[in-house]
Coordinates of C-alpha atoms in Angstrom, one line a residue:
M1 CA -25.8 -38.3 -64.2
R2 CA -23.5 -37.0 -61.5
R3 CA -23.2 -33.2 -61.2
S4 CA -20.0 -31.3 -60.5
I5 CA -18.8 -27.7 -60.3
A6 CA -15.4 -26.1 -60.6
T7 CA -14.4 -24.2 -57.5
V8 CA -13.4 -21.3 -59.7
S9 CA -17.2 -20.8 -60.3
L10 CA -17.8 -19.8 -56.6
S11 CA -16.6 -17.1 -54.3
G12 CA -14.8 -17.5 -51.0
T13 CA -12.1 -19.8 -49.7
L14 CA -11.8 -23.4 -50.9
E15 CA -13.4 -24.6 -47.7
E16 CA -16.4 -22.3 -48.2
K17 CA -16.7 -23.3 -51.8
L18 CA -16.8 -27.0 -50.9
S19 CA -19.4 -26.4 -48.2
A20 CA -21.6 -24.4 -50.6
A21 CA -21.4 -27.1 -53.3
A22 CA -22.2 -29.8 -50.9
E23 CA -25.1 -27.9 -49.2
V24 CA -27.1 -27.6 -52.4
G25 CA -26.5 -31.2 -53.5
F26 CA -23.6 -31.3 -56.0
D27 CA -22.0 -34.7 -56.2
G28 CA -18.4 -33.5 -56.9
V29 CA -16.1 -30.6 -57.6
E30 CA -13.2 -29.7 -59.9
I31 CA -10.4 -28.2 -57.7
F32 CA -8.9 -25.1 -59.3
E33 CA -5.2 -25.0 -58.6
N34 CA -5.3 -21.4 -57.2
D35 CA -7.9 -22.4 -54.7
L36 CA -5.7 -25.2 -53.4
I37 CA -2.6 -23.1 -53.3
A38 CA -4.3 -20.5 -51.2
S39 CA -5.8 -23.0 -48.8
P40 CA -4.2 -23.6 -45.4
L41 CA -5.3 -27.2 -45.6
A42 CA -2.9 -29.9 -46.8
P43 CA -4.1 -32.0 -49.8
R44 CA -5.0 -34.9 -47.6
E45 CA -7.0 -32.6 -45.4
I46 CA -8.9 -31.2 -48.4
R47 CA -9.6 -34.8 -49.5
A48 CA -10.9 -35.6 -46.1
L49 CA -13.1 -32.5 -45.9
A50 CA -14.6 -33.3 -49.3
G51 CA -15.4 -36.8 -48.2
E52 CA -17.0 -35.6 -45.0
L53 CA -19.2 -33.3 -47.1
G54 CA -20.1 -36.1 -49.5
L55 CA -18.2 -34.7 -52.4
T56 CA -15.9 -36.5 -54.8
I57 CA -13.0 -34.6 -56.4
D58 CA -13.4 -35.2 -60.1
L59 CA -10.7 -33.0 -61.7
Y60 CA -7.6 -31.1 -60.9
Q61 CA -7.0 -28.1 -63.1
P62 CA -5.4 -26.4 -65.0
F63 CA -2.0 -27.6 -66.2
R64 CA -0.9 -25.1 -68.8
D65 CA 1.5 -24.8 -71.8
F66 CA 2.8 -28.3 -71.7
E67 CA 3.0 -29.5 -75.3
G68 CA 4.5 -28.0 -78.5
V69 CA 7.8 -27.1 -76.7
D70 CA 11.5 -27.8 -77.3
D71 CA 13.2 -30.7 -75.6
T72 CA 14.6 -28.6 -72.7
R73 CA 11.2 -27.1 -71.9
L74 CA 9.7 -30.6 -72.2
A75 CA 12.0 -32.0 -69.5
A76 CA 11.1 -29.2 -67.2
N77 CA 7.4 -29.6 -67.9
L78 CA 7.5 -33.3 -67.1
R79 CA 9.2 -32.6 -63.8
R80 CA 6.5 -30.1 -63.0
A81 CA 3.8 -32.6 -64.0
E82 CA 5.3 -35.3 -61.8
A83 CA 5.0 -33.1 -58.8
K84 CA 1.3 -32.5 -59.6
F85 CA 0.7 -36.2 -60.0
A86 CA 2.0 -36.8 -56.6
L87 CA -0.2 -34.1 -55.2
M88 CA -3.2 -35.5 -56.9
V89 CA -2.6 -38.9 -55.2
E90 CA -2.7 -37.0 -51.9
L91 CA -5.8 -35.1 -53.0
G92 CA -7.6 -38.3 -54.2
V93 CA -8.3 -37.2 -57.8
D94 CA -7.4 -39.1 -60.9
T95 CA -7.9 -36.7 -63.8
L96 CA -5.7 -33.7 -64.7
L97 CA -6.9 -31.1 -67.1
V98 CA -4.1 -30.1 -69.6
C99 CA -4.8 -27.0 -71.7
S100 CA -3.5 -26.6 -75.2
N101 CA -0.4 -24.3 -75.3
A102 CA -1.3 -20.6 -75.6
T103 CA 2.1 -19.1 -75.5
P104 CA 3.7 -17.2 -78.5
S105 CA 6.7 -19.6 -78.4
A106 CA 4.5 -22.7 -78.9
I107 CA 5.6 -24.9 -81.8
G108 CA 2.9 -25.8 -84.3
D109 CA 3.8 -29.4 -84.9
D110 CA 1.1 -32.0 -84.3
A111 CA 3.5 -34.9 -84.3
R112 CA 5.7 -33.2 -81.7
S113 CA 2.6 -32.5 -79.5
A114 CA 1.4 -36.0 -79.8
T115 CA 4.7 -37.4 -78.8
Q116 CA 5.0 -35.1 -75.8
L117 CA 1.5 -35.8 -74.6
R118 CA 2.2 -39.5 -74.8
A119 CA 5.2 -38.9 -72.6
L120 CA 3.0 -37.1 -70.2
A121 CA 0.5 -39.9 -70.1
E122 CA 3.3 -42.4 -69.6
T123 CA 4.5 -40.4 -66.6
A124 CA 1.0 -40.2 -65.2
E125 CA 0.1 -43.8 -65.5
P126 CA 2.1 -45.1 -62.5
Y127 CA 0.3 -42.6 -60.3
G128 CA -3.1 -43.8 -61.5
V129 CA -3.8 -40.4 -63.1
R130 CA -5.4 -39.7 -66.5
V131 CA -4.6 -36.7 -68.7
A132 CA -7.6 -34.8 -70.2
Y133 CA -6.3 -32.6 -73.1
E134 CA -8.5 -29.5 -73.8
A135 CA -8.3 -27.2 -76.8
L136 CA -8.4 -23.6 -75.6
A137 CA -10.4 -21.4 -78.0
W138 CA -7.3 -19.0 -78.0
G139 CA -4.7 -21.8 -78.1
S140 CA -1.6 -20.8 -80.2
H141 CA -2.0 -23.7 -82.6
V142 CA -4.6 -26.1 -81.1
S143 CA -7.9 -24.2 -80.7
T144 CA -10.6 -26.7 -81.8
Y145 CA -11.8 -29.9 -80.2
G146 CA -11.3 -31.7 -83.5
H147 CA -7.7 -30.8 -83.6
S148 CA -7.1 -31.8 -80.0
W149 CA -8.8 -35.2 -80.7
R150 CA -6.5 -35.8 -83.7
I151 CA -3.5 -35.2 -81.5
V152 CA -4.8 -37.5 -78.7
E153 CA -5.7 -40.2 -81.3
A154 CA -2.1 -40.0 -82.7
A155 CA -0.6 -40.2 -79.2
D156 CA -2.5 -43.4 -78.7
H157 CA -2.2 -43.9 -74.9
P158 CA -4.9 -45.3 -72.6
S159 CA -4.2 -42.6 -70.0
L160 CA -4.7 -39.8 -72.5
G161 CA -8.1 -38.5 -73.6
V162 CA -9.9 -35.2 -74.3
C163 CA -11.7 -32.7 -72.2
L164 CA -14.7 -31.1 -74.0
D165 CA -15.6 -27.6 -72.9
S166 CA -18.8 -26.1 -74.3
F167 CA -17.4 -22.5 -74.1
H168 CA -14.3 -23.3 -76.1
I169 CA -16.3 -25.1 -78.8
L170 CA -19.4 -22.9 -79.1
S171 CA -17.7 -19.6 -78.7
R172 CA -15.9 -20.4 -82.0
D173 CA -19.2 -21.5 -83.7
D174 CA -17.6 -24.9 -84.1
D175 CA -20.0 -27.7 -85.0
P176 CA -20.3 -30.0 -82.0
A177 CA -21.9 -32.8 -84.0
G178 CA -18.4 -34.3 -84.7
I179 CA -18.2 -35.1 -81.0
R180 CA -20.3 -38.2 -81.7
D181 CA -17.4 -39.6 -83.7
I182 CA -15.0 -39.6 -80.7
P183 CA -14.8 -42.9 -78.9
A184 CA -16.6 -42.8 -75.5
E185 CA -13.5 -44.1 -73.7
K186 CA -11.5 -41.1 -75.0
I187 CA -13.9 -38.4 -73.6
F188 CA -12.4 -38.1 -70.2
F189 CA -14.3 -35.0 -69.0
L190 CA -17.1 -32.6 -69.9
Q191 CA -17.1 -28.9 -68.8
L192 CA -20.3 -26.8 -69.3
A193 CA -20.7 -23.1 -69.5
D194 CA -23.0 -20.7 -71.3
A195 CA -22.3 -17.2 -72.3
P196 CA -24.1 -14.2 -73.9
R197 CA -23.2 -13.6 -77.5
M198 CA -20.6 -10.9 -77.5
D199 CA -18.3 -9.4 -80.1
M200 CA -15.1 -9.3 -78.2
N201 CA -11.7 -11.0 -77.6
V202 CA -12.5 -14.6 -76.8
L203 CA -10.0 -14.8 -73.9
Q204 CA -11.7 -11.8 -72.2
W205 CA -15.1 -13.2 -73.0
S206 CA -14.2 -16.5 -71.4
R207 CA -12.5 -15.1 -68.3
H208 CA -15.3 -12.6 -67.4
H209 CA -18.6 -13.3 -69.0
R210 CA -19.4 -17.0 -68.8
C211 CA -22.6 -18.0 -67.1
F212 CA -24.6 -21.0 -66.1
P213 CA -26.5 -23.1 -68.7
G214 CA -29.7 -21.3 -69.7
Q215 CA -28.4 -17.9 -68.9
G216 CA -26.6 -17.2 -72.2
G217 CA -27.0 -17.7 -75.9
F218 CA -25.5 -21.2 -76.5
D219 CA -27.5 -24.2 -77.3
L220 CA -26.2 -26.4 -74.5
T221 CA -29.1 -28.9 -74.8
A222 CA -27.9 -29.9 -78.3
F223 CA -24.2 -29.8 -77.3
T224 CA -24.7 -32.0 -74.2
D225 CA -26.8 -34.5 -76.2
H226 CA -23.9 -34.9 -78.7
V227 CA -21.6 -35.7 -75.9
I228 CA -23.9 -38.2 -74.3
A229 CA -24.6 -39.8 -77.7
A230 CA -20.9 -40.4 -78.0
G231 CA -21.1 -42.5 -74.9
Y232 CA -19.8 -40.1 -72.2
R233 CA -21.0 -41.2 -68.8
G234 CA -18.9 -38.9 -66.5
P235 CA -20.1 -36.0 -64.5
L236 CA -21.9 -32.9 -66.0
S237 CA -19.5 -30.3 -64.6
L238 CA -19.8 -26.5 -64.6
E239 CA -16.7 -24.4 -65.2
V240 CA -17.9 -20.7 -65.2
F241 CA -15.6 -17.7 -65.0
N242 CA -17.7 -14.7 -64.1
D243 CA -16.9 -11.5 -62.3
V244 CA -20.3 -11.3 -60.6
F245 CA -20.2 -14.9 -59.3
R246 CA -16.7 -14.3 -57.9
A247 CA -18.2 -11.5 -55.7
S248 CA -21.5 -13.1 -54.8
D249 CA -22.7 -15.3 -51.9
P250 CA -21.4 -18.8 -52.7
D251 CA -24.4 -20.5 -51.3
R252 CA -26.8 -18.6 -53.7
T253 CA -24.5 -19.1 -56.6
A254 CA -24.2 -22.8 -55.9
A255 CA -28.0 -23.1 -55.8
D256 CA -28.3 -21.2 -59.1
A257 CA -25.7 -23.4 -60.6
L258 CA -27.4 -26.6 -59.6
R259 CA -30.8 -25.2 -60.8
S260 CA -29.1 -24.7 -64.2
L261 CA -27.8 -28.2 -64.4
S262 CA -31.2 -29.6 -63.3
A263 CA -32.9 -27.7 -66.1
L264 CA -30.3 -28.7 -68.6
E265 CA -30.4 -32.4 -67.7
D266 CA -34.1 -32.4 -67.9
A267 CA -34.1 -30.7 -71.3
V268 CA -31.5 -33.2 -72.7
A269 CA -33.6 -36.1 -71.3
R270 CA -36.7 -34.8 -73.1
T271 CA -34.8 -34.2 -76.3
R272 CA -33.6 -37.8 -76.3
E273 CA -37.1 -39.1 -75.5
A274 CA -38.8 -37.0 -78.2
P275 CA -39.5 -39.9 -80.7
E276 CA -41.5 -41.7 -78.0
Q277 CA -43.6 -38.6 -77.7
G278 CA -44.0 -38.0 -81.5
G279 CA -41.0 -35.8 -81.8
G280 CA -38.2 -35.9 -84.3
A281 CA -35.3 -38.3 -84.8
A282 CA -33.8 -39.8 -81.7
S283 CA -30.1 -39.8 -80.7
P284 CA -28.5 -43.1 -81.8
D285 CA -28.4 -44.5 -78.3
A286 CA -31.6 -42.9 -77.0
G287 CA -32.7 -46.3 -75.7
N288 CA -29.4 -47.1 -74.0
A289 CA -30.2 -48.0 -70.4
S290 CA -26.9 -46.8 -69.1
V291 CA -27.9 -43.2 -69.9
R292 CA -29.5 -42.0 -66.6
L293 CA -30.7 -38.5 -67.0
K294 CA -32.7 -37.0 -64.2
R295 CA -36.1 -35.6 -65.2
L296 CA -38.0 -32.8 -63.5
P297 CA -41.7 -32.8 -63.1
D298 CA -43.3 -31.8 -66.4
L299 CA -43.3 -28.1 -67.0
V300 CA -46.7 -26.4 -66.6
P301 CA -46.6 -23.1 -68.6
A302 CA -47.6 -19.9 -67.0
E303 CA -50.9 -18.7 -68.5
G304 CA -51.0 -15.1 -67.2
L305 CA -50.9 -12.9 -64.1
G306 CA -53.9 -13.4 -61.8
F307 CA -52.7 -10.4 -59.7
V308 CA -49.9 -8.1 -58.8
E309 CA -49.3 -7.1 -55.2
V310 CA -47.9 -3.7 -54.3
A311 CA -46.6 -3.0 -50.8
A312 CA -46.9 0.6 -49.8
D313 CA -46.9 2.3 -46.4
D314 CA -48.2 5.8 -45.8
P315 CA -47.9 8.2 -47.5
A316 CA -47.1 6.1 -50.6
S317 CA -50.2 3.9 -50.0
A318 CA -52.5 7.0 -50.3
R319 CA -50.8 8.1 -53.5
T320 CA -51.1 4.5 -54.9
R321 CA -54.8 4.5 -54.2
A322 CA -55.2 7.9 -56.0
V323 CA -53.3 6.6 -59.1
L324 CA -55.3 3.4 -59.2
S325 CA -58.5 5.3 -58.9
A326 CA -57.4 7.6 -61.7
L327 CA -56.7 4.6 -63.9
G328 CA -60.2 3.4 -63.4
F329 CA -59.7 0.8 -60.6
A330 CA -62.1 0.4 -57.8
H331 CA -61.3 -0.7 -54.2
T332 CA -63.8 -3.5 -54.0
R333 CA -62.9 -5.7 -51.0
D334 CA -60.5 -6.2 -48.2
H335 CA -58.8 -9.4 -47.1
R336 CA -60.5 -10.8 -44.1
S337 CA -57.4 -11.5 -42.1
K338 CA -54.5 -9.5 -43.6
P339 CA -54.0 -5.8 -44.3
V340 CA -54.5 -6.2 -48.0
E341 CA -56.9 -4.4 -50.3
L342 CA -58.3 -5.7 -53.5
W343 CA -58.4 -3.2 -56.4
E344 CA -60.2 -4.3 -59.5
H345 CA -60.7 -3.1 -63.1
G346 CA -62.8 -5.8 -64.7
R347 CA -60.7 -8.9 -64.3
T348 CA -57.5 -7.0 -63.8
R349 CA -56.5 -7.1 -60.1
I350 CA -54.0 -5.2 -58.0
L351 CA -53.5 -6.0 -54.3
L352 CA -52.4 -3.2 -52.1
N353 CA -50.5 -4.5 -49.0
S354 CA -49.9 -2.2 -46.1
A355 CA -46.7 -4.2 -45.5
D356 CA -47.6 -6.5 -42.6
P357 CA -44.1 -8.1 -41.9
R358 CA -45.8 -11.4 -41.1
L359 CA -46.5 -12.1 -44.8
G360 CA -42.8 -13.0 -45.2
H361 CA -42.1 -10.7 -48.1
T362 CA -38.8 -9.0 -48.7
W363 CA -39.7 -5.3 -48.6
S364 CA -37.5 -2.3 -48.3
G365 CA -40.1 0.2 -47.1
D366 CA -40.5 1.9 -50.5
A367 CA -43.6 1.3 -52.6
A368 CA -42.8 -1.8 -54.7
V369 CA -44.1 -4.9 -56.3
T370 CA -43.7 -7.6 -53.7
A371 CA -45.7 -10.5 -55.1
L372 CA -47.1 -11.9 -58.4
G373 CA -50.0 -14.3 -58.8
V374 CA -49.2 -16.5 -61.7
D375 CA -52.0 -18.5 -63.3
V376 CA -51.0 -22.2 -63.8
A377 CA -53.1 -25.2 -64.6
D378 CA -51.5 -27.4 -61.9
P379 CA -50.0 -25.5 -59.0
E380 CA -49.0 -28.7 -57.1
Q381 CA -46.9 -29.8 -60.1
V382 CA -45.3 -26.4 -60.4
A383 CA -44.5 -26.4 -56.7
A384 CA -42.9 -29.8 -57.1
R385 CA -40.8 -28.6 -60.0
A386 CA -39.8 -25.5 -58.0
E387 CA -38.5 -27.7 -55.2
R388 CA -36.4 -29.7 -57.6
L389 CA -35.1 -26.4 -59.0
S390 CA -33.8 -25.2 -55.6
A391 CA -36.6 -22.5 -55.4
P392 CA -37.5 -22.3 -51.7
A393 CA -41.2 -22.5 -50.8
L394 CA -42.5 -19.5 -48.8
S395 CA -44.1 -20.2 -45.5
R396 CA -47.2 -18.1 -45.0
R397 CA -49.6 -17.2 -42.1
R398 CA -52.9 -18.5 -43.3
D399 CA -56.2 -19.0 -41.6
P400 CA -57.6 -22.5 -42.0
S401 CA -60.6 -21.3 -44.0
E402 CA -58.5 -19.4 -46.5
A403 CA -57.3 -20.5 -49.9
R404 CA -54.2 -22.7 -49.8
L405 CA -52.0 -21.0 -52.4
R406 CA -48.6 -22.4 -52.9
A407 CA -45.8 -19.8 -53.2
V408 CA -42.1 -19.8 -53.9
A409 CA -39.5 -17.1 -53.6
A410 CA -38.0 -15.6 -56.7
P411 CA -34.2 -14.7 -56.5
D412 CA -35.0 -11.0 -55.7
G413 CA -37.4 -12.0 -52.9
T414 CA -40.6 -11.5 -54.8
A415 CA -43.3 -13.9 -53.7
V416 CA -44.6 -15.9 -56.6
F417 CA -48.0 -17.4 -55.9
L418 CA -49.3 -20.3 -58.0
C419 CA -52.9 -19.5 -58.8
P420 CA -55.1 -22.5 -59.8
P421 CA -57.6 -22.5 -62.6
G422 CA -60.8 -20.6 -62.0
S423 CA -59.2 -18.1 -59.7
A424 CA -59.5 -15.5 -62.4
G425 CA -63.2 -16.0 -62.4
G426 CA -63.7 -15.3 -58.8
A427 CA -63.0 -18.6 -57.1
D428 CA -60.3 -19.7 -54.8
W429 CA -58.0 -16.9 -53.6
T430 CA -60.5 -14.1 -54.4
E431 CA -62.9 -15.5 -51.9
D432 CA -60.5 -14.6 -49.2
F433 CA -61.3 -11.0 -49.9
S434 CA -64.7 -11.0 -48.3
A435 CA -64.6 -8.0 -45.9
P436 CA -66.4 -4.9 -47.1
A437 CA -64.0 -2.4 -48.5
V438 CA -63.0 0.6 -46.5
D439 CA -63.8 3.7 -48.6
H440 CA -60.6 4.9 -50.2
R441 CA -61.9 6.8 -53.3
R442 CA -63.5 3.6 -54.2
E443 CA -64.7 4.3 -57.7
G444 CA -62.5 5.5 -60.5
A445 CA -63.8 6.9 -63.7
P446 CA -64.4 4.2 -66.4
T447 CA -61.3 3.7 -68.5
P448 CA -60.6 1.1 -71.3
I449 CA -57.9 -0.9 -69.3
T450 CA -58.0 -4.5 -70.6
G451 CA -55.4 -6.3 -68.4
I452 CA -51.7 -6.4 -67.3
D453 CA -49.4 -6.1 -70.3
H454 CA -46.1 -6.7 -68.4
I455 CA -44.3 -6.2 -65.1
G456 CA -40.9 -4.5 -64.7
L457 CA -38.9 -5.9 -61.8
H458 CA -35.6 -4.4 -60.7
Q459 CA -33.0 -7.1 -59.8
P460 CA -30.1 -6.8 -57.4
F461 CA -26.9 -6.6 -59.4
D462 CA -25.8 -10.2 -58.7
H463 CA -29.3 -11.8 -59.3
F464 CA -30.1 -10.7 -62.8
D465 CA -29.1 -13.9 -64.6
E466 CA -30.3 -16.0 -61.7
A467 CA -33.8 -14.5 -61.9
S468 CA -33.9 -15.0 -65.7
L469 CA -33.1 -18.7 -65.3
F470 CA -35.7 -19.0 -62.4
Y471 CA -38.6 -17.8 -64.6
Q472 CA -37.4 -19.8 -67.6
A473 CA -37.0 -23.1 -65.8
L474 CA -40.1 -22.8 -63.6
F475 CA -42.6 -21.4 -66.0
G476 CA -41.2 -22.0 -69.5
L477 CA -40.7 -18.3 -70.3
S478 CA -38.1 -17.4 -73.0
P479 CA -35.7 -14.5 -72.6
S480 CA -35.2 -11.8 -75.2
E481 CA -31.8 -10.4 -76.0
N482 CA -30.5 -7.9 -73.5
T483 CA -31.3 -4.2 -74.2
D484 CA -29.0 -1.6 -72.7
L485 CA -30.8 1.6 -71.8
A486 CA -29.0 4.9 -71.2
S487 CA -30.3 6.3 -67.9
P488 CA -29.2 9.8 -66.6
D489 CA -27.8 7.9 -63.6
G490 CA -26.0 5.1 -65.5
L491 CA -26.6 2.2 -67.8
V492 CA -29.6 -0.1 -67.2
R493 CA -29.8 -3.5 -68.7
S494 CA -33.2 -5.0 -69.5
R495 CA -34.3 -8.5 -70.5
V496 CA -38.0 -9.5 -71.1
L497 CA -39.2 -13.1 -70.5
T498 CA -42.4 -14.3 -72.3
R499 CA -44.0 -17.5 -73.3
P500 CA -43.4 -18.4 -77.0
G501 CA -46.5 -18.7 -79.2
P502 CA -49.5 -16.7 -80.1
E503 CA -50.6 -16.4 -76.4
P504 CA -47.5 -14.9 -74.7
G505 CA -48.7 -15.5 -71.1
P506 CA -47.1 -13.2 -68.6
R507 CA -44.5 -10.8 -69.7
I508 CA -41.8 -10.1 -67.1
A509 CA -39.1 -7.4 -67.7
L510 CA -36.0 -7.8 -65.6
N511 CA -33.9 -4.7 -65.1
V512 CA -30.5 -4.1 -63.5
S513 CA -28.2 -1.2 -63.0
V514 CA -25.1 -2.4 -65.0
L515 CA -22.6 -1.0 -62.5
G516 CA -24.6 -2.0 -59.4
R517 CA -24.4 1.4 -58.0
G518 CA -26.8 0.9 -55.1
P519 CA -30.4 1.9 -54.2
Q520 CA -30.3 5.4 -55.7
A521 CA -29.1 4.1 -59.1
D522 CA -31.6 1.2 -58.8
A523 CA -34.5 3.6 -58.3
A524 CA -33.2 5.9 -61.1
G525 CA -33.3 2.9 -63.4
G526 CA -37.1 2.7 -62.9
A527 CA -37.1 -1.0 -62.3
Q528 CA -40.4 -1.5 -60.5
H529 CA -43.5 -0.9 -62.6
I530 CA -46.8 -2.3 -63.6
A531 CA -47.7 -1.9 -67.3
L532 CA -51.5 -2.0 -68.0
A533 CA -52.9 -2.7 -71.4
C534 CA -55.7 -0.7 -73.0
D535 CA -57.4 -0.2 -76.3
D536 CA -57.8 3.6 -76.1
I537 CA -54.9 5.3 -74.4
V538 CA -56.2 8.8 -75.2
A539 CA -59.2 8.1 -73.0
V540 CA -57.0 6.8 -70.2
A541 CA -54.8 9.8 -70.3
R542 CA -57.8 12.2 -70.2
A543 CA -59.3 10.2 -67.3
M544 CA -56.1 10.4 -65.3
A545 CA -55.8 14.2 -65.9
A546 CA -59.5 14.7 -64.9
A547 CA -58.9 12.7 -61.7
G548 CA -55.9 15.0 -60.8
E549 CA -53.2 12.3 -61.5
P550 CA -52.0 13.2 -65.0
P551 CA -49.2 11.2 -66.8
I552 CA -45.7 12.6 -66.3
R553 CA -44.9 15.6 -68.4
V554 CA -42.7 14.8 -71.4
S555 CA -40.3 17.4 -72.8
D556 CA -41.3 19.5 -75.8
N557 CA -38.0 18.4 -77.4
Y558 CA -39.3 14.8 -77.6
Y559 CA -42.3 15.8 -79.7
D560 CA -40.3 18.1 -81.9
D561 CA -37.9 15.2 -82.6
L562 CA -40.9 12.8 -83.0
A563 CA -42.4 15.0 -85.7
A564 CA -39.1 15.2 -87.5
R565 CA -38.3 11.5 -87.6
T566 CA -41.8 10.0 -88.2
G567 CA -44.6 10.5 -90.6
L568 CA -47.1 11.4 -87.9
S569 CA -49.4 14.2 -88.6
P570 CA -48.9 17.5 -86.8
A571 CA -52.3 17.2 -85.2
R572 CA -51.5 13.7 -83.8
C573 CA -48.1 14.9 -82.5
E574 CA -49.9 17.8 -80.7
L575 CA -52.5 15.5 -79.2
M576 CA -49.7 13.3 -77.8
R577 CA -47.8 16.3 -76.5
G578 CA -50.9 17.6 -74.6
L579 CA -51.5 14.2 -73.0
G580 CA -47.9 13.0 -72.3
L581 CA -48.1 10.1 -74.7
L582 CA -45.0 8.5 -76.2
Y583 CA -44.8 6.6 -79.5
D584 CA -42.9 3.8 -81.2
S585 CA -43.4 1.6 -84.2
D586 CA -41.7 -1.6 -85.5
G587 CA -42.5 -1.3 -89.2
A588 CA -45.8 -3.2 -88.9
G589 CA -47.5 -2.0 -85.8
E590 CA -47.5 1.0 -83.5
F591 CA -47.1 1.5 -79.7
L592 CA -48.5 4.3 -77.6
H593 CA -47.6 4.5 -73.9
L594 CA -47.7 6.8 -70.9
Y595 CA -46.3 6.8 -67.4
S596 CA -47.6 7.8 -64.0
P597 CA -45.4 9.9 -61.6
L598 CA -43.2 7.9 -59.3
L599 CA -44.9 6.6 -56.1
D600 CA -42.5 7.0 -53.2
G601 CA -39.5 7.3 -55.5
R602 CA -39.6 3.7 -56.8
L603 CA -42.8 2.4 -58.2
F604 CA -44.7 3.7 -61.2
F605 CA -47.5 2.6 -63.5
E606 CA -47.3 2.5 -67.3
V607 CA -50.3 2.3 -69.7
V608 CA -49.7 0.8 -73.2
Q609 CA -51.7 0.4 -76.4
R610 CA -50.4 -2.1 -78.9
I611 CA -51.7 -1.5 -82.5
D612 CA -51.5 -4.0 -85.4
G613 CA -49.3 -6.6 -83.6
Y614 CA -46.5 -4.4 -82.2
E615 CA -44.4 -6.7 -80.0
G616 CA -41.8 -4.4 -78.4
Y617 CA -41.8 -2.3 -75.2
G618 CA -41.0 1.2 -76.5
A619 CA -37.4 1.0 -75.4
V620 CA -36.5 3.9 -77.7
N621 CA -38.4 6.1 -75.2
T622 CA -37.1 4.7 -72.0
H623 CA -34.4 7.4 -71.5
V624 CA -37.1 10.1 -71.8
R625 CA -39.1 8.5 -69.0
M626 CA -36.0 8.1 -66.9
A627 CA -35.1 11.8 -67.3
A628 CA -38.6 12.9 -66.5
H629 CA -38.8 10.8 -63.4
R630 CA -35.3 12.0 -62.3
A631 CA -36.4 15.6 -62.7
E632 CA -39.5 14.9 -60.7
R633 CA -37.5 13.3 -58.0
R634 CA -35.0 16.2 -57.8
A635 CA -37.8 18.7 -57.6
E636 CA -39.4 16.8 -54.7
H637 CA -36.0 16.8 -52.9
R638 CA -35.6 20.5 -53.4
A639 CA -39.1 21.1 -52.1
E640 CA -38.3 19.0 -49.0
R641 CA -35.1 20.9 -48.3
G642 CA -37.0 24.2 -48.8
A643 CA -39.6 23.1 -46.3

């Protein structure tokens, strides 16, 4: 199906918005009236520009507060509409979006509204324009799609139909199944938007918090399937009001938008094909050849993390080596052509990169996670899927004899390497690490580390939802609900992506400073960390202390409160106090974790022990960690000033 986007979804001038939409591959646009009014180009020039860019103009919007008015206001509204119809002819667009009246003076009389909308359609007909009537979720009297359809049906004019907007329907928890009963020829337009579930005024929710499909809490796959089952064959169009998108690079936002539509269209196609693959009941027209939904290459689930790469320049690299050694890692080998060290603990691998700029990674100079090695069964298919999802491939300097690892760039610049089967067992990319290791405290004391539990990646303020969709669409990871964490430097929002099922695959926690306060707030949010799993955290803590790299100190107040609010024995609380361990439980299992000091003000390690199926991440303790790291950072700054 054709793909379109409303210009209100992008930042910039109208000309910049059209260029961004065309560059990533959209077929058409909805022109938002404010964008046209602010443009120095005449309507015919905008039409010509869109044509040069390969875009159709699919909708002009919005026309507000037309129906449910007295006769005097109706006459004025029809004059206003006729001017818009003439403009639309110049613009080359044949469909006008008319919103249900949302003014306090609107008259709640369906017969009157039907008569007035018929008059509007009759006025539009000579101009070759259609009128798509949309029920606003906050409309004074018409706020549901079923109500808007009844009025359109009563008006009974070929130039009048409905516009279906997923936000207006799903934000009211309205059942979209009834869409299937609307005749196909009467569904003039479809607008798609997702949104996080929020308990707030629906108008404010709509104007500020919409997002692209897959980034919120609505089931847009089922919604879109209902519309297609009704016979709709027009464009899939995005209309997203979002404060972040309005301030972001329009090219990035357009790419994110198209990725969301690609993933949605693929999901709908697979839903409709499910019976052929042994699934459930098909949509009534699943075999209709006129339904042309674009499929992506099949999803290849992420199986785990083959490695995590840390970039650290001196002195952070020396501190990173010391902490890795204290955690029981050994520096085993060096890359034969790149300044990268391989640190191993059993089959758990950390790469330490001395930040050679030729590797093509985005790196700020602080110690940070710069690359992930994701284990997948078919890297070539994942790479093909990534290309269709507007995820750019990373070019890499590689000697001919080295492993040919495909890599793509995540929205925050993290390099995501696609590791083939067998690499975890020592084949493929690990063979590139053939140089003898330079001795950097090579052997750590034995510790019961068992693997990588999860990764915490800080996201730039305007990439949070984009990154979430990237990992969902590319690897089949599912997002948790957002968790807001109170940092001493401001609110941090966290969302964890995992693979559903008994084997979770990689766990990736995305973190963002809610107010986007810049690098200092970002670091204070503690967004870059590697969490290592173990089966005896007491032994790990003792080994770290013995190696001179003990976990961060946790306040005595924490343990006093822990003793008061839990049934833990005094002896166990004192053991945790002495070792810097934190505790959580979810009613079934328990969670013990500790944190390393900050490395160069940004990166830290976490060690976790999950007991009896605990599935969380110890969020109840995050503010304690943030406060401890902040105190550590301030102490270092005071020492530097004193020096």
